[in-house]
Coordinates of C-alpha atoms and ligand atoms in Angstrom, one line a residue:
X651 CA -43.2 26.2 109.9
X652 CA -40.2 24.0 110.0
X653 CA -37.4 24.8 112.5
X654 CA -33.7 24.7 111.8
X655 CA -33.7 21.4 113.7
X656 CA -36.4 19.9 111.5
X657 CA -34.5 21.0 108.4
X658 CA -31.2 19.4 109.5
X659 CA -32.9 16.2 110.6
X660 CA -34.5 15.6 107.3
X661 CA -31.2 15.8 105.5
X662 CA -29.3 12.7 104.3
X663 CA -25.9 13.2 102.8
X664 CA -24.1 10.4 101.2
X665 CA -21.4 9.6 98.6
X666 CA -22.0 7.2 95.8
X667 CA -19.0 5.1 94.9
X668 CA -18.4 2.5 92.3
X669 CA -16.0 1.2 89.7
X670 CA -16.5 3.0 86.4
X671 CA -19.3 1.4 84.4
X672 CA -20.9 -0.4 87.3
X673 CA -23.9 1.8 86.9
X674 CA -23.5 4.7 89.3
X675 CA -24.7 7.3 86.8
X676 CA -27.8 5.2 86.0
X677 CA -28.6 4.6 89.6
X678 CA -28.2 8.3 90.5
X679 CA -30.5 9.2 87.6
X680 CA -33.1 6.8 88.9
X681 CA -32.9 8.3 92.4
X682 CA -33.3 11.8 90.9
X683 CA -36.2 10.5 88.9
X684 CA -38.0 9.2 92.0
X685 CA -37.4 12.6 93.6
X686 CA -38.9 14.3 90.6
X687 CA -35.7 16.3 90.1
X688 CA -35.6 15.2 86.5
X689 CA -38.2 13.8 84.1
X690 CA -37.7 10.6 82.3
X691 CA -37.5 12.0 78.9
X692 CA -33.8 12.1 78.0
X693 CA -32.7 11.0 81.5
X694 CA -31.2 7.7 80.5
X695 CA -28.8 8.9 78.0
X696 CA -26.0 7.2 76.2
X697 CA -23.0 7.2 78.3
X698 CA -21.1 9.8 76.3
X699 CA -23.9 12.3 76.5
X700 CA -24.7 11.5 80.2
X701 CA -21.1 12.1 81.1
X702 CA -21.0 15.4 79.3
X703 CA -24.3 16.5 80.8
X704 CA -23.0 15.8 84.3
X705 CA -19.8 17.6 84.0
X706 CA -18.4 19.4 81.2
X707 CA -15.9 21.4 83.1
X708 CA -12.7 20.4 81.5
X709 CA -11.8 19.6 78.0
X710 CA -9.7 16.7 79.3
X711 CA -12.8 15.0 80.6
X712 CA -14.2 14.9 77.1
X713 CA -11.1 13.5 75.7
X714 CA -10.9 10.8 78.3
X715 CA -14.6 10.2 78.6
X716 CA -14.2 10.2 82.4
X717 CA -15.4 12.6 84.9
X718 CA -12.5 14.4 86.4
X719 CA -14.4 16.4 89.1
X720 CA -16.9 15.2 91.5
X721 CA -20.3 16.9 91.6
X722 CA -23.0 17.3 94.2
X723 CA -26.7 16.8 93.6
X724 CA -29.6 17.6 95.9
X725 CA -33.2 16.4 95.6
X726 CA -36.3 15.8 97.7
X727 CA -37.8 12.4 98.2
X728 CA -40.6 11.4 100.7
X729 CA -39.9 14.3 103.0
X730 CA -36.2 13.9 103.0
X731 CA -33.7 16.3 101.5
X732 CA -31.0 14.2 100.0
X733 CA -27.5 15.3 99.1
X734 CA -25.5 13.0 96.8
X735 CA -21.8 13.5 96.5
X736 CA -20.6 11.9 93.4
X737 CA -17.1 10.5 93.6
X738 CA -15.4 9.0 90.7
X739 CA -13.6 5.8 91.0
X740 CA -10.8 5.8 88.6
X741 CA -7.5 4.5 89.8
X742 CA -5.6 6.9 87.7
X743 CA -7.3 9.7 89.3
X744 CA -6.8 12.0 92.3
X745 CA -7.4 11.8 96.0
X746 CA -10.4 14.0 95.4
X747 CA -12.8 11.1 96.0
X748 CA -11.2 10.3 99.3
X749 CA -11.7 13.9 100.4
X750 CA -15.3 13.9 99.2
X751 CA -15.9 10.9 101.5
X752 CA -15.0 13.2 104.4
X753 CA -18.0 15.3 103.6
X754 CA -20.4 12.3 103.5
X755 CA -22.2 10.6 106.4
X756 CA -22.6 7.3 104.5
X757 CA -21.8 5.7 101.2
X758 CA -23.7 3.8 98.6
X759 CA -21.5 1.3 96.9
X760 CA -22.6 0.1 93.4
X761 CA -21.2 -3.2 92.3
X762 CA -21.5 -4.8 88.9
X763 CA -23.0 -8.2 89.5
X764 CA -21.0 -9.8 86.8
X765 CA -17.7 -8.5 88.2
X766 CA -17.9 -8.1 92.0
X767 CA -15.4 -5.9 93.8
X768 CA -13.0 -4.5 91.2
X769 CA -9.4 -3.7 91.8
X770 CA -9.6 -0.1 90.9
X771 CA -12.1 0.9 93.5
X772 CA -10.9 -1.3 96.3
X773 CA -8.9 1.5 97.8
X774 CA -11.9 3.9 97.8
X775 CA -14.1 1.3 99.4
X776 CA -11.4 0.6 102.0
X777 CA -11.3 4.3 102.9
X778 CA -15.0 4.0 103.9
X779 CA -14.3 0.9 105.9
X780 CA -11.3 2.6 107.6
X781 CA -13.4 5.7 108.4
X782 CA -16.3 3.5 109.6
X783 CA -18.6 5.2 107.2
X784 CA -21.8 3.1 106.9
X785 CA -21.9 1.4 103.5
X786 CA -25.0 0.4 101.6
X787 CA -24.4 -2.0 98.7
X788 CA -26.4 -2.2 95.5
X789 CA -25.4 -5.1 93.3
X790 CA -26.4 -3.9 89.9
X791 CA -27.0 -5.4 86.4
X792 CA -28.9 -8.5 87.6
X793 CA -30.6 -8.4 84.2
X794 CA -27.2 -9.5 82.8
X795 CA -25.5 -12.8 83.7
X796 CA -24.1 -12.3 87.2
X797 CA -21.6 -14.2 89.3
X798 CA -22.8 -16.6 91.9
X799 CA -24.5 -14.7 94.7
X800 CA -22.6 -16.3 97.6
X801 CA -19.4 -15.6 95.8
X802 CA -20.3 -12.0 95.3
X803 CA -20.9 -11.5 99.0
X804 CA -17.8 -13.5 99.9
X805 CA -15.8 -11.1 97.7
X806 CA -17.1 -8.1 99.6
X807 CA -16.3 -9.7 102.9
X808 CA -12.8 -10.8 102.0
X809 CA -11.8 -7.8 99.9
X810 CA -13.1 -5.2 102.2
X811 CA -13.2 -6.9 105.5
X812 CA -16.9 -5.9 106.2
X813 CA -19.7 -8.3 106.9
X814 CA -22.7 -8.4 104.5
X815 CA -26.3 -8.7 105.2
X816 CA -28.5 -9.3 102.1
X817 CA -31.9 -7.6 102.4
X818 CA -33.0 -9.4 99.3
X819 CA -31.8 -12.3 97.2
X820 CA -31.8 -12.6 93.4
X821 CA -33.5 -15.4 91.6
X822 CA -31.3 -16.1 88.6
X823 CA -29.7 -13.5 86.5
X824 CA -29.5 -12.4 82.9
X825 CA -32.2 -14.0 80.7
X826 CA -33.2 -16.1 83.7
X827 CA -33.6 -13.2 86.1
X828 CA -37.0 -13.7 87.7
X829 CA -36.9 -11.2 90.5
X830 CA -35.8 -11.1 94.1
X831 CA -36.8 -12.7 97.4
X832 CA -37.5 -10.1 100.1
X833 CA -36.1 -11.6 103.3
X834 CA -38.1 -9.5 105.6
X835 CA -41.5 -9.9 103.9
X836 CA -40.6 -13.5 102.9
X837 CA -42.0 -13.0 99.5
X838 CA -40.9 -12.9 95.9
X839 CA -40.9 -9.7 94.0
X840 CA -41.2 -10.6 90.3
X841 CA -38.9 -8.9 87.9
X842 CA -40.5 -6.5 85.5
X843 CA -38.6 -4.5 83.0
X844 CA -39.8 -1.0 83.3
X845 CA -37.1 0.8 81.5
X846 CA -39.6 2.7 79.4
X847 CA -42.0 3.4 82.3
X848 CA -41.6 6.5 84.3
X849 CA -41.2 4.9 87.7
X850 CA -40.7 1.4 89.1
X851 CA -43.4 -0.7 87.5
X852 CA -46.1 -2.6 89.4
X853 CA -44.4 -5.6 90.9
X854 CA -46.1 -8.8 91.7
X855 CA -45.4 -10.2 95.2
X856 CA -45.8 -13.9 95.9
X857 CA -45.3 -15.5 99.4
X858 CA -42.4 -17.9 99.2
X859 CA -44.6 -20.4 101.2
X860 CA -46.9 -20.7 98.2
X861 CA -44.8 -23.3 96.4
X862 CA -47.2 -23.9 93.6
X863 CA -47.3 -20.2 92.6
X864 CA -43.6 -19.9 93.2
X865 CA -42.9 -22.7 90.8
X866 CA -45.3 -21.4 88.2
X867 CA -43.5 -18.1 88.3
X868 CA -39.9 -19.0 88.3
X869 CA -39.9 -22.6 87.2
X870 CA -39.3 -25.8 89.1
X871 CA -35.5 -25.8 89.2
X872 CA -35.1 -22.1 90.1
X873 CA -37.7 -22.5 92.9
X874 CA -35.8 -25.4 94.4
X875 CA -32.5 -23.6 94.1
X876 CA -34.0 -20.6 95.8
X877 CA -35.4 -22.6 98.7
X878 CA -32.1 -24.2 99.4
X879 CA -30.3 -20.9 99.0
X880 CA -32.6 -19.3 101.5
X881 CA -31.9 -22.0 103.9
X882 CA -28.2 -21.7 103.5
X883 CA -28.4 -17.9 103.7
X884 CA -30.5 -17.9 106.9
X885 CA -27.9 -20.2 108.5
X886 CA -24.8 -18.4 107.2
X887 CA -25.2 -14.7 106.8
X888 CA -24.8 -12.1 109.5
X889 CA -27.9 -11.1 111.5
X890 CA -29.2 -7.7 110.6
X891 CA -28.1 -5.2 113.2
X892 CA -28.6 -1.5 112.6
X893 CA -26.0 -0.5 115.1
X894 CA -23.4 -2.5 113.3
X895 CA -24.5 -0.9 110.0
X896 CA -24.1 2.5 111.5
X897 CA -20.8 1.6 112.9
X898 CA -19.7 0.7 109.4
X899 CA -19.1 -3.0 110.3
X900 CA -22.0 -4.5 108.4
X901 CA -23.2 -3.6 104.9
X902 CA -26.9 -4.2 103.9
X903 CA -27.0 -5.5 100.3
X904 CA -29.7 -5.2 97.7
X905 CA -29.8 -6.7 94.3
X906 CA -31.4 -5.1 91.3
X907 CA -31.0 -3.5 87.9
X908 CA -30.7 0.2 87.7
X909 CA -31.2 0.3 83.9
X910 CA -34.5 -1.6 83.9
X911 CA -35.6 0.2 87.1
X912 CA -35.9 -2.9 89.2
X913 CA -35.1 -2.8 92.9
X914 CA -34.0 0.8 92.9
X915 CA -36.8 2.4 94.8
X916 CA -36.8 -0.4 97.4
X917 CA -33.1 0.1 97.9
X918 CA -33.6 3.9 98.3
X919 CA -36.3 3.3 100.9
X920 CA -34.2 0.8 102.9
X921 CA -31.3 3.1 102.6
X922 CA -33.2 6.2 103.9
X923 CA -34.6 4.2 106.8
X924 CA -31.2 3.0 107.9
X925 CA -28.8 5.9 107.2
X926 CA -28.3 8.7 109.7
X927 CA -29.2 12.3 110.0
X928 CA -26.2 14.7 109.5
X929 CA -23.4 13.5 111.9
X930 CA -21.4 15.7 114.2
X931 CA -17.7 16.4 113.4
X932 CA -14.7 16.7 115.7
X933 CA -13.1 20.0 116.3
X934 CA -10.4 21.3 118.6
X935 CA -13.2 22.3 121.0
X936 CA -14.8 18.8 121.0
X937 CA -17.7 17.4 118.9
X938 CA -19.8 20.0 117.0
X939 CA -23.4 18.9 117.0
X940 CA -25.4 19.7 113.9
X941 CA -28.4 20.9 115.8
X942 CA -27.0 22.3 119.0
X943 CA -24.4 24.6 117.4
X944 CA -24.6 27.7 115.3
X945 CA -23.5 27.7 111.6
X946 CA -20.3 25.9 110.9
X947 CA -18.7 24.2 107.9
X948 CA -15.4 22.9 106.6
X949 CA -13.9 23.1 103.1
X950 CA -13.3 19.7 101.6
X951 CA -12.6 20.5 98.0
X952 CA -11.4 23.5 95.9
X953 CA -12.1 23.6 92.2
X954 CA -10.6 26.1 89.9
X955 CA -11.7 27.3 86.6
X956 CA -14.9 25.3 86.5
X957 CA -16.3 27.5 83.9
X958 CA -13.9 28.8 81.3
X959 CA -16.1 31.8 80.6
X960 CA -15.4 33.1 84.1
X961 CA -12.0 32.2 85.5
X962 CA -13.0 31.4 89.0
X963 CA -12.3 29.2 91.9
X964 CA -15.0 27.6 94.0
X965 CA -14.5 26.2 97.6
X966 CA -16.9 23.4 98.4
X967 CA -18.0 23.3 102.0
X968 CA -19.9 20.7 104.0
X969 CA -22.2 22.5 106.5
X970 CA -21.7 20.7 109.8
X971 CA -24.1 22.6 112.0
X972 CA -26.8 25.2 112.1
X973 CA -28.2 27.3 109.3
X974 CA -26.3 29.1 106.7
X975 CA -27.8 32.6 106.0
X976 CA -26.1 34.3 103.0
X977 CA -26.9 37.8 104.5
X978 CA -24.9 37.1 107.7
X979 CA -21.2 37.3 108.3
X980 CA -19.1 34.2 109.1
X981 CA -15.7 33.7 110.5
X982 CA -13.0 32.1 108.4
X983 CA -11.0 30.6 111.3
X984 CA -7.7 29.9 109.5
X985 CA -7.7 33.3 107.8
X986 CA -8.6 35.1 111.1
X987 CA -11.2 37.2 109.3
X988 CA -14.9 37.8 109.5
X989 CA -16.6 38.0 106.1
X990 CA -19.6 37.3 104.0
X991 CA -19.4 34.3 101.8
X992 CA -19.5 35.4 98.2
X993 CA -22.0 34.0 95.7
X994 CA -22.9 30.9 97.8
X995 CA -24.3 28.4 95.4
X996 CA -25.6 24.9 95.0
X997 CA -23.8 23.3 92.1
X998 CA -25.6 20.6 90.3
X999 CA -23.6 19.3 87.4
X1000 CA -22.7 22.5 85.5
X1001 CA -25.8 24.4 86.6
X1002 CA -25.5 26.7 89.5
X1003 CA -28.2 28.1 91.7
X1004 CA -27.5 31.0 94.0
X1005 CA -28.6 30.1 97.5
X1006 CA -29.8 32.3 100.3
X1007 CA -29.9 29.6 102.9
X1008 CA -28.7 26.0 103.6
X1009 CA -28.6 23.7 106.6
X1010 CA -26.4 21.2 108.4
X1011 CA -25.7 18.3 106.0
X1012 CA -25.8 20.4 102.9
X1013 CA -22.9 21.1 100.6
X1014 CA -22.4 24.6 99.3
X1015 CA -19.9 26.1 96.8
X1016 CA -18.7 29.6 97.5
X1017 CA -16.6 31.9 95.3
X1018 CA -13.0 31.7 96.6
X1019 CA -10.7 34.6 95.9
X1020 CA -7.8 32.4 96.8
X1021 CA -8.1 32.5 100.6
X1022 CA -9.4 29.0 101.4
X1023 CA -7.4 25.8 101.8
X1024 CA -8.7 22.3 102.1
X1025 CA -9.7 21.5 105.7
X1026 CA -10.5 25.2 106.6
X1027 CA -13.3 26.0 109.0
X1028 CA -15.9 28.7 108.7
X1029 CA -18.3 29.3 111.6
X1030 CA -20.4 31.9 113.4
X1031 CA -18.4 35.1 114.2
X1032 CA -18.7 34.4 117.9
X1033 CA -17.1 30.9 117.6
X1034 CA -13.5 30.1 117.3
X1035 CA -13.1 26.4 116.9
X1036 CA -11.4 24.6 114.0
X1037 CA -12.4 21.2 112.6
X1038 CA -10.0 18.4 112.5
X1039 CA -7.9 18.5 109.3
X1040 CA -8.6 16.4 106.3
X1041 CA -5.7 13.9 105.9
X1042 CA -3.5 14.1 102.9
X1043 CA -3.1 10.8 101.2
X1044 CA 0.3 9.6 100.3
X1045 CA 1.0 10.1 96.6
X1046 CA 2.3 7.0 94.8
X1047 CA 3.7 8.5 91.7
X1048 CA 6.4 11.1 91.5
X1049 CA 7.9 13.3 88.8
X1050 CA 10.3 16.1 88.5
X1051 CA 8.8 19.1 86.8
X1052 CA 10.7 21.5 84.5
X1053 CA 9.3 24.5 82.8
X1054 CA 10.4 24.8 79.2
X1055 CA 10.5 28.6 79.0
X1056 CA 12.6 29.8 82.0
X1057 CA 11.3 33.4 81.5
X1058 CA 7.9 32.3 82.8
X1059 CA 9.1 31.3 86.2
X1060 CA 6.5 33.5 88.0
X1061 CA 3.5 32.0 86.2
X1062 CA 4.9 28.6 86.7
X1063 CA 5.3 28.9 90.4
X1064 CA 2.0 30.6 90.8
X1065 CA 0.2 28.0 88.7
X1066 CA 1.8 25.0 90.4
X1067 CA 1.2 26.4 93.8
X1068 CA -2.4 27.2 93.1
X1069 CA -3.1 23.7 91.7
X1070 CA -1.4 22.2 94.8
X1071 CA -3.4 24.4 97.1
X1072 CA -6.6 22.9 95.5
X1073 CA -5.2 19.5 96.4
X1074 CA -5.1 18.3 92.8
X1075 CA -1.4 17.5 93.3
X1076 CA 1.2 17.7 96.0
X1077 CA 4.5 19.5 95.5
X1078 CA 7.8 18.9 97.2
X1079 CA 11.2 20.4 97.0
X1080 CA 14.6 18.9 97.3
X1081 CA 15.5 19.1 101.0
X1082 CA 18.5 21.4 100.6
X1083 CA 17.8 23.5 97.5
X1084 CA 15.4 26.3 96.8
X1085 CA 12.3 26.2 94.5
X1086 CA 14.4 25.4 91.5
X1087 CA 13.6 21.7 91.6
X1088 CA 10.0 20.9 92.0
X1089 CA 8.9 17.3 92.6
X1090 CA 5.2 16.5 92.1
X1091 CA 3.5 13.7 93.8
X1092 CA 0.1 12.3 92.7
X1093 CA -2.2 9.5 93.8
X1094 CA -3.2 8.6 90.2
X1095 CA -1.1 9.0 87.1
X1096 CA -3.8 10.9 85.2
X1097 CA -3.2 13.8 87.5
X1098 CA 0.1 14.4 85.7
X1099 CA -1.8 14.9 82.5
X1100 CA -4.2 17.2 84.2
X1101 CA -1.3 19.2 85.7
X1102 CA 0.3 19.6 82.3
X1103 CA -2.9 20.5 80.6
X1104 CA -3.9 23.1 83.2
X1105 CA -0.5 24.8 83.3
X1106 CA -0.6 25.1 79.6
X1107 CA -4.2 26.2 79.3
X1108 CA -4.7 28.3 82.4
X1109 CA -1.3 29.7 83.1
X1110 CA 0.3 29.5 79.6
X1111 CA 3.3 27.6 80.9
X1112 CA 4.7 24.5 79.1
X1113 CA 6.3 21.9 81.3
X1114 CA 8.2 18.7 81.0
X1115 CA 7.7 15.9 83.4
X1116 CA 10.4 13.4 84.2
X1117 CA 9.1 10.3 86.0
X1118 CA 10.9 9.4 89.2
X1119 CA 11.1 5.8 90.5
X1120 CA 9.8 6.5 94.0
X1121 CA 6.6 4.7 95.0
X1122 CA 6.4 5.4 98.7
X1123 CA 6.4 8.6 100.8
X1124 CA 6.7 8.9 104.5
X1125 CA 6.2 11.9 106.8
X1126 CA 8.4 11.9 109.9
X1127 CA 6.1 12.0 112.9
X1128 CA 8.7 12.8 115.5
X1129 CA 10.7 15.2 113.3
X1130 CA 11.7 17.3 116.4
X1131 CA 13.8 14.4 117.7
X1132 CA 15.8 13.9 114.5
X1133 CA 18.3 16.0 112.6
X1134 CA 17.0 15.1 109.1
X1135 CA 20.3 15.9 107.4
X1136 CA 21.9 13.2 109.5
X1137 CA 19.4 10.5 108.9
X1138 CA 20.9 7.4 107.4
X1139 CA 18.7 5.7 104.9
X1140 CA 19.2 3.4 102.0
X1141 CA 21.1 4.7 98.9
X1142 CA 17.9 5.0 96.9
X1143 CA 16.1 7.1 99.5
X1144 CA 15.5 10.8 98.8
X1145 CA 15.0 13.6 101.3
X1146 CA 12.4 16.2 100.4
X1147 CA 10.2 18.8 102.1
X1148 CA 6.6 19.7 101.6
X1149 CA 5.1 23.2 101.1
X1150 CA 5.0 23.7 104.8
X1151 CA 8.6 22.8 105.2
X1152 CA 7.9 19.4 106.8
X1153 CA 10.7 16.9 106.0
X1154 CA 9.7 13.7 104.1
X1155 CA 11.4 10.7 102.7
X1156 CA 10.8 9.1 99.3
X1157 CA 11.4 5.4 98.8
X1158 CA 11.6 3.1 95.8
X1159 CA 10.3 0.1 97.7
X1160 CA 9.0 -0.9 101.1
X1161 CA 12.2 -2.8 102.0
X1162 CA 14.0 0.5 102.1
X1163 CA 11.5 1.9 104.5
X1164 CA 12.1 -0.9 106.9
X1165 CA 15.9 -0.6 106.6
X1166 CA 15.7 3.2 107.3
X1167 CA 13.6 2.7 110.4
X1168 CA 16.0 0.0 111.5
X1169 CA 19.0 2.2 111.0
X1170 CA 17.6 5.2 112.9
X1171 CA 16.4 4.1 116.3
X1172 CA 13.2 5.7 117.4
X1173 CA 12.3 7.1 114.0
X1174 CA 8.5 7.1 113.4
X1175 CA 7.4 7.3 109.8
X1176 CA 3.7 7.8 108.8
X1177 CA 1.7 7.4 105.6
X1178 CA -0.6 10.4 106.1
X1179 CA 0.2 14.0 106.8
X1180 CA -2.0 15.1 109.7
X1181 CA -1.9 18.8 109.0
Ligands
G4P2026 P1 -20.9 4.5 85.8 O1 -21.6 5.8 86.1 O2 -20.8 3.7 87.1 O3 -19.7 4.5 85.1 O4 -21.9 3.6 84.9 P2 -23.2 4.0 84.0 O5 -24.3 4.3 84.9 O6 -22.7 5.1 83.0 O7 -23.4 2.7 83.3 C1 -22.5 2.0 82.5 C2 -23.2 1.2 81.5 O8 -23.9 0.1 82.1 C3 -24.2 1.9 80.6 O9 -24.2 1.3 79.3 C4 -25.5 1.7 81.3 O10 -26.6 1.8 80.4 C5 -25.3 0.2 81.7 N1 -26.1 -0.2 82.9 C6 -26.2 0.5 84.1 N2 -27.1 -0.2 84.9 C7 -27.4 -1.3 84.2 C8 -28.2 -2.4 84.5 O11 -28.8 -2.5 85.6 N3 -28.3 -3.4 83.6 C9 -27.7 -3.3 82.4 N4 -27.8 -4.3 81.5 N5 -26.9 -2.3 82.0 C10 -26.8 -1.3 83.0 P3 -23.4 1.8 78.1 O12 -23.6 0.8 77.0 O13 -21.9 2.0 78.5 O14 -24.0 3.1 77.8 P4 -25.4 3.4 77.2 O15 -25.1 4.1 76.0 O16 -26.1 2.1 77.1 O17 -26.0 4.3 78.3

């Protein structure tokens, strides 16, 4: 019988990040296929259908053809129990993916080989680098014409500031894609298109030393190119070092083609070998170890109205330590209450499975009657610690919100506050006035549409949004030392406060931020709210 420790140690929890269209869905489907979670028939769907199958939660998703919410998948492979957190990488979207990263122990980054690191996802990748989350890179679509391999790696190093270590090396691309050179085994794995097969096809391996065979397989020119590239690579690329990978300073890179099933299983195996068991998390009583501690978890995401048929709200929790047993009570630290979590479930796409137990590393969704906030801790009734909060990312777009029908003030305030509590938007008030004027801040502009849509559909309130010119927001770190009303800023600066009453400043450009700091000696402004 497996112990709690065994169960935790076989878990691997990672986020999958990519620019839209790089192949994240296809790669995830292949992972699930290897794990036997889905059968091939119908698994590789047209994009439109695949998207809808994955998440059909909101009408707006269908209209936009993008996935608005992140989902969680769990599957078994080779004795591992794997949790994939799907983040979406749309620049116009929310800070949800950033929060999702807080629940992951590592990240798989999918890059389209013909494009390299794309602008829209740079920020998401950078959050991983900032947080020192180990990143594993899969350069996809090698069956299509790709950019120069050295250039692709250079791009990752320059754009993200992380060293790369290719585990394999592509031989050609597009019509001339012949396979990959495995650097460890020093052999060529010949490309085979197994799109229609059930699993990765039988691949032929040829020792790179066997020049005659190599040339026969890939052609004279490609063979010579490869040999010189290998020489260059061995001289130029970073040495493989697992500690550096785990510290998030070095990313192992594999090349392949998710669509044609080439290189996916090898990548998955490498990844599972190198990534970590569930990692501890910091709390106000020190590090909480997954194995040594009783059950504990933190809320990283709240999702309302996932299913229109039952108007409900689900809090997603990452289990940090111990075993979750649905029959036992837990303490909700911030609420100061002991309770039983209601309808704990594993949510896979739009299917839900009620759970009776789960372990450190797992993600569970629980019914939330409106008591949880992002960052909250639940733990065993005898424990009292709270996990470190999840940072709030600075919104970059602001708008003033007005309700069209002033009779519906109550619904409006309730709706906007609930949506803000979920973390879908941030709301601010003018510093000196009451709730009359509400300013909404978002990380991506699409969130404005989602807010409008949800207020209309879920709360029956119509609103008008008036865009404001601000692009930067700063929290005042040493607010106790400053009388905010006496702060002297630039003429375009605006003083506001957040839901907790913290004073903040909005700026049109970064020059004004500098001026304001200069004019108020000792003022410390920060980009993240720490609480
Ligand atoms: P995403 O989740 O990152 O947004 O990407 P997704 O997997 O949906 O893939 C985007 C498109 O790229 C899809 O084509 C998919 O079939 C294709 N694709 C994914 N991996 C590969 C690959 O290794 N090689 C090639 N050639 N194509 C790949 P689509 O035309 O947009 O949709 P579909 O109708 O063909 O599925």
